[in-house]
Amino acid sequence: MGNNAILQQTNEDQLEKEKLMTEYREELAKIQEDIATLRLVLNDKIKRENELKTLLGISFVDEIKNDLNEGLSSIKSSAAYQKTAQTLSDFTTTLVSNEAYQKTSAGFKTATQKITPAFQTLGGTMKSSLGSLRNASLFKSFETGIGSTFNGNKMKNSQSEFIADGNSQNEGIPTSKTTNGIAKEAIMEDN
């Protein structure tokens, strides 16, 4: 009878386990059904929300601005932000009142006041020297030579010879014999 009792107990445990598993499956199915229903309801609510926002003229950009403003306000009101702001304020006050900072600041201010007139004087001197140089005969001669060379080459390179030949491939459209400012004859002579 001992084996039958153990076998009967094992069968009862197995039946109890199967009963529990069946209850779990039923509960899982019910929860999944509830989740599907909630998703449908949520999607409907989101659609209605978007419709109302459109009717009210609330744009996506407005929502982002509001979210950012709310986020910044919550950050600024946080204890960590307040403590950091106070620490930085204390540091700045300490730094500004520091004697070394005061001396350095005064030194920079004095140096700026002394250097500024020197640079103004140097600039004025250079301007008058360059003006005098430009009025010198050597510079005028150099300027004239460069100008005439430049203008002569510019005129030479801009001249083109056009052919309006009906027998050409372009069918009466004028074609240029100039390539990149150099006449084709000059190119042929170089080759």
mmCIF file of C-alpha atoms in Angstrom:
data_model
loop_
_atom_site.group_PDB
_atom_site.id
_atom_site.type_symbol
_atom_site.label_atom_id
_atom_site.label_comp_id
_atom_site.label_asym_id
_atom_site.label_seq_id
_atom_site.Cartn_x
_atom_site.Cartn_y
_atom_site.Cartn_z
ATOM 1 C CA MET A 1 0.000 0.000 0.000
ATOM 2 C CA GLY A 2 2.949 2.333 0.435
ATOM 3 C CA ASN A 3 3.618 2.474 -3.300
ATOM 4 C CA ASN A 4 -0.029 3.156 -4.074
ATOM 5 C CA ALA A 5 -0.091 6.036 -1.581
ATOM 6 C CA ILE A 6 3.044 7.561 -3.107
ATOM 7 C CA LEU A 7 1.666 7.047 -6.623
ATOM 8 C CA GLN A 8 -1.685 8.550 -5.616
ATOM 9 C CA GLN A 9 0.085 11.548 -3.993
ATOM 10 C CA THR A 10 2.191 12.055 -7.150
ATOM 11 C CA ASN A 11 -0.934 11.963 -9.339
ATOM 12 C CA GLU A 12 -2.677 14.472 -7.060
ATOM 13 C CA ASP A 13 0.376 16.759 -7.173
ATOM 14 C CA GLN A 14 0.467 16.433 -10.955
ATOM 15 C CA LEU A 15 -3.255 17.269 -11.232
ATOM 16 C CA GLU A 16 -2.846 20.229 -8.881
ATOM 17 C CA LYS A 17 0.100 21.468 -10.935
ATOM 18 C CA GLU A 18 -1.873 21.129 -14.207
ATOM 19 C CA LYS A 19 -4.840 22.935 -12.614
ATOM 20 C CA LEU A 20 -2.548 25.789 -11.529
ATOM 21 C CA MET A 21 -0.965 25.973 -15.017
ATOM 22 C CA THR A 22 -4.432 26.139 -16.595
ATOM 23 C CA GLU A 23 -5.412 29.001 -14.242
ATOM 24 C CA TYR A 24 -2.186 30.842 -15.102
ATOM 25 C CA ARG A 25 -2.838 30.451 -18.852
ATOM 26 C CA GLU A 26 -6.405 31.726 -18.443
ATOM 27 C CA GLU A 27 -5.218 34.716 -16.396
ATOM 28 C CA LEU A 28 -2.471 35.450 -18.968
ATOM 29 C CA ALA A 29 -5.006 35.319 -21.818
ATOM 30 C CA LYS A 30 -7.320 37.708 -19.933
ATOM 31 C CA ILE A 31 -4.465 40.143 -19.219
ATOM 32 C CA GLN A 32 -3.349 40.064 -22.872
ATOM 33 C CA GLU A 33 -6.924 40.769 -23.937
ATOM 34 C CA ASP A 34 -7.102 43.706 -21.493
ATOM 35 C CA ILE A 35 -3.793 45.049 -22.830
ATOM 36 C CA ALA A 36 -5.085 44.861 -26.426
ATOM 37 C CA THR A 37 -8.265 46.702 -25.392
ATOM 38 C CA LEU A 38 -6.260 49.379 -23.563
ATOM 39 C CA ARG A 39 -4.024 49.852 -26.614
ATOM 40 C CA LEU A 40 -7.064 50.424 -28.816
ATOM 41 C CA VAL A 41 -8.506 52.919 -26.338
ATOM 42 C CA LEU A 42 -5.141 54.680 -26.037
ATOM 43 C CA ASN A 43 -4.780 54.945 -29.832
ATOM 44 C CA ASP A 44 -8.267 56.449 -30.058
ATOM 45 C CA LYS A 45 -7.412 58.961 -27.318
ATOM 46 C CA ILE A 46 -4.150 59.919 -29.068
ATOM 47 C CA LYS A 47 -5.990 60.480 -32.352
ATOM 48 C CA ARG A 48 -8.541 62.701 -30.605
ATOM 49 C CA GLU A 49 -5.752 64.599 -28.834
ATOM 50 C CA ASN A 50 -4.073 65.324 -32.178
ATOM 51 C CA GLU A 51 -7.386 66.436 -33.705
ATOM 52 C CA LEU A 52 -7.999 68.846 -30.819
ATOM 53 C CA LYS A 53 -4.460 70.230 -31.032
ATOM 54 C CA THR A 54 -4.927 70.847 -34.742
ATOM 55 C CA LEU A 55 -8.215 72.630 -34.103
ATOM 56 C CA LEU A 56 -6.582 74.754 -31.399
ATOM 57 C CA GLY A 57 -3.594 75.579 -33.624
ATOM 58 C CA ILE A 58 -1.042 73.908 -31.372
ATOM 59 C CA SER A 59 1.882 72.801 -33.523
ATOM 60 C CA PHE A 60 4.597 70.253 -32.940
ATOM 61 C CA VAL A 61 7.115 73.073 -32.455
ATOM 62 C CA ASP A 62 4.918 74.642 -29.764
ATOM 63 C CA GLU A 63 4.789 71.312 -27.932
ATOM 64 C CA ILE A 64 8.578 70.990 -28.058
ATOM 65 C CA LYS A 65 8.987 74.553 -26.747
ATOM 66 C CA ASN A 66 6.599 73.853 -23.884
ATOM 67 C CA ASP A 67 8.334 70.570 -23.060
ATOM 68 C CA LEU A 68 11.750 72.275 -23.055
ATOM 69 C CA ASN A 69 10.495 75.132 -20.886
ATOM 70 C CA GLU A 70 8.948 72.701 -18.425
ATOM 71 C CA GLY A 71 12.144 70.642 -18.383
ATOM 72 C CA LEU A 72 14.305 73.710 -17.771
ATOM 73 C CA SER A 73 12.001 74.913 -14.996
ATOM 74 C CA SER A 74 12.135 71.557 -13.278
ATOM 75 C CA ILE A 75 15.936 71.514 -13.585
ATOM 76 C CA LYS A 76 16.245 75.061 -12.243
ATOM 77 C CA SER A 77 13.995 74.255 -9.308
ATOM 78 C CA SER A 78 15.942 71.099 -8.426
ATOM 79 C CA ALA A 79 18.093 71.103 -5.311
ATOM 80 C CA ALA A 80 21.209 70.094 -7.257
ATOM 81 C CA TYR A 81 20.868 73.066 -9.629
ATOM 82 C CA GLN A 82 20.227 75.481 -6.756
ATOM 83 C CA LYS A 83 23.282 74.191 -4.883
ATOM 84 C CA THR A 84 25.488 74.418 -7.990
ATOM 85 C CA ALA A 85 24.286 77.948 -8.764
ATOM 86 C CA GLN A 86 24.991 79.022 -5.187
ATOM 87 C CA THR A 87 28.455 77.434 -5.281
ATOM 88 C CA LEU A 88 29.306 79.225 -8.542
ATOM 89 C CA SER A 89 28.025 82.498 -7.151
ATOM 90 C CA ASP A 90 30.148 82.068 -4.024
ATOM 91 C CA PHE A 91 33.189 81.174 -6.147
ATOM 92 C CA THR A 92 32.744 84.259 -8.343
ATOM 93 C CA THR A 93 32.385 86.507 -5.303
ATOM 94 C CA THR A 94 35.508 85.006 -3.745
ATOM 95 C CA LEU A 95 37.478 85.323 -6.967
ATOM 96 C CA VAL A 96 36.532 88.943 -7.590
ATOM 97 C CA SER A 97 37.388 89.914 -4.035
ATOM 98 C CA ASN A 98 40.755 88.110 -4.211
ATOM 99 C CA GLU A 99 43.733 90.498 -4.067
ATOM 100 C CA ALA A 100 45.651 88.689 -6.844
ATOM 101 C CA TYR A 101 42.657 88.958 -9.150
ATOM 102 C CA GLN A 102 42.324 92.662 -8.359
ATOM 103 C CA LYS A 103 46.004 93.288 -9.149
ATOM 104 C CA THR A 104 45.870 91.276 -12.385
ATOM 105 C CA SER A 105 42.722 93.043 -13.518
ATOM 106 C CA ALA A 106 44.231 96.452 -12.763
ATOM 107 C CA GLY A 107 47.439 95.472 -14.602
ATOM 108 C CA PHE A 108 45.529 94.494 -17.727
ATOM 109 C CA LYS A 109 43.522 97.701 -17.609
ATOM 110 C CA THR A 110 46.685 99.832 -17.271
ATOM 111 C CA ALA A 111 48.469 97.919 -20.049
ATOM 112 C CA THR A 112 45.502 98.395 -22.376
ATOM 113 C CA GLN A 113 45.393 102.106 -21.643
ATOM 114 C CA LYS A 114 49.121 102.455 -22.412
ATOM 115 C CA ILE A 115 49.238 100.240 -25.516
ATOM 116 C CA THR A 116 46.171 101.677 -27.277
ATOM 117 C CA PRO A 117 47.708 105.132 -27.999
ATOM 118 C CA ALA A 118 50.938 103.472 -29.172
ATOM 119 C CA PHE A 119 49.062 101.408 -31.750
ATOM 120 C CA GLN A 120 47.076 104.460 -32.850
ATOM 121 C CA THR A 121 50.320 106.406 -33.363
ATOM 122 C CA LEU A 122 51.909 103.493 -35.241
ATOM 123 C CA GLY A 123 48.861 103.205 -37.518
ATOM 124 C CA GLY A 124 48.907 106.927 -38.300
ATOM 125 C CA THR A 125 52.642 106.862 -39.038
ATOM 126 C CA MET A 126 52.296 103.873 -41.369
ATOM 127 C CA LYS A 127 49.406 105.526 -43.193
ATOM 128 C CA SER A 128 51.344 108.739 -43.820
ATOM 129 C CA SER A 129 54.490 106.791 -44.838
ATOM 130 C CA LEU A 130 52.570 104.718 -47.360
ATOM 131 C CA GLY A 131 50.914 107.878 -48.683
ATOM 132 C CA SER A 132 54.326 109.482 -49.142
ATOM 133 C CA LEU A 133 55.665 106.359 -50.855
ATOM 134 C CA ARG A 134 52.741 106.298 -53.264
ATOM 135 C CA ASN A 135 53.440 109.909 -54.230
ATOM 136 C CA ALA A 136 57.132 109.143 -54.900
ATOM 137 C CA SER A 137 58.191 109.205 -58.572
ATOM 138 C CA LEU A 138 59.711 105.685 -58.406
ATOM 139 C CA PHE A 139 56.416 104.208 -57.230
ATOM 140 C CA LYS A 140 54.430 106.160 -59.841
ATOM 141 C CA SER A 141 56.740 104.876 -62.587
ATOM 142 C CA PHE A 142 56.395 101.310 -61.297
ATOM 143 C CA GLU A 143 52.606 101.664 -61.027
ATOM 144 C CA THR A 144 52.347 103.023 -64.567
ATOM 145 C CA GLY A 145 54.477 100.199 -65.976
ATOM 146 C CA ILE A 146 52.451 97.502 -64.221
ATOM 147 C CA GLY A 147 49.181 99.139 -65.247
ATOM 148 C CA SER A 148 50.078 99.376 -68.934
ATOM 149 C CA THR A 149 51.393 95.795 -68.996
ATOM 150 C CA PHE A 150 48.246 94.516 -67.361
ATOM 151 C CA ASN A 151 45.927 96.522 -69.618
ATOM 152 C CA GLY A 152 47.851 95.492 -72.771
ATOM 153 C CA ASN A 153 47.613 91.794 -71.917
ATOM 154 C CA LYS A 154 43.983 92.160 -70.973
ATOM 155 C CA MET A 155 43.149 93.703 -74.341
ATOM 156 C CA LYS A 156 45.274 91.163 -76.238
ATOM 157 C CA ASN A 157 43.636 88.201 -74.473
ATOM 158 C CA SER A 158 40.101 89.501 -74.858
ATOM 159 C CA GLN A 159 40.250 89.847 -78.657
ATOM 160 C CA SER A 160 38.561 86.990 -80.502
ATOM 161 C CA GLU A 161 38.038 86.224 -84.147
ATOM 162 C CA PHE A 162 34.615 84.868 -85.006
ATOM 163 C CA ILE A 163 33.656 82.906 -88.075
ATOM 164 C CA ALA A 164 30.099 82.926 -89.283
ATOM 165 C CA ASP A 165 30.470 80.183 -91.854
ATOM 166 C CA GLY A 166 27.400 78.345 -93.053
ATOM 167 C CA ASN A 167 29.493 75.252 -93.820
ATOM 168 C CA SER A 168 30.699 74.818 -90.257
ATOM 169 C CA GLN A 169 29.293 72.221 -87.902
ATOM 170 C CA ASN A 170 27.592 74.918 -85.846
ATOM 171 C CA GLU A 171 25.270 75.827 -88.740
ATOM 172 C CA GLY A 172 25.819 79.557 -88.890
ATOM 173 C CA ILE A 173 26.485 80.085 -85.173
ATOM 174 C CA PRO A 174 29.625 82.203 -84.704
ATOM 175 C CA THR A 175 32.545 80.254 -83.248
ATOM 176 C CA SER A 176 35.554 81.693 -81.475
ATOM 177 C CA LYS A 177 39.154 81.014 -82.365
ATOM 178 C CA THR A 178 40.213 82.048 -78.868
ATOM 179 C CA THR A 179 40.895 79.419 -76.205
ATOM 180 C CA ASN A 180 41.278 80.601 -72.603
ATOM 181 C CA GLY A 181 42.302 84.058 -73.795
ATOM 182 C CA ILE A 182 44.999 82.737 -76.176
ATOM 183 C CA ALA A 183 44.420 82.778 -79.923
ATOM 184 C CA LYS A 184 44.500 79.382 -81.657
ATOM 185 C CA GLU A 185 47.146 80.698 -84.053
ATOM 186 C CA ALA A 186 49.432 81.417 -81.086
ATOM 187 C CA ILE A 187 48.873 77.899 -79.794
ATOM 188 C CA MET A 188 49.630 76.445 -83.216
ATOM 189 C CA GLU A 189 52.787 78.600 -83.548
ATOM 190 C CA ASP A 190 54.034 77.323 -80.145
ATOM 191 C CA ASN A 191 53.605 73.702 -81.275
#
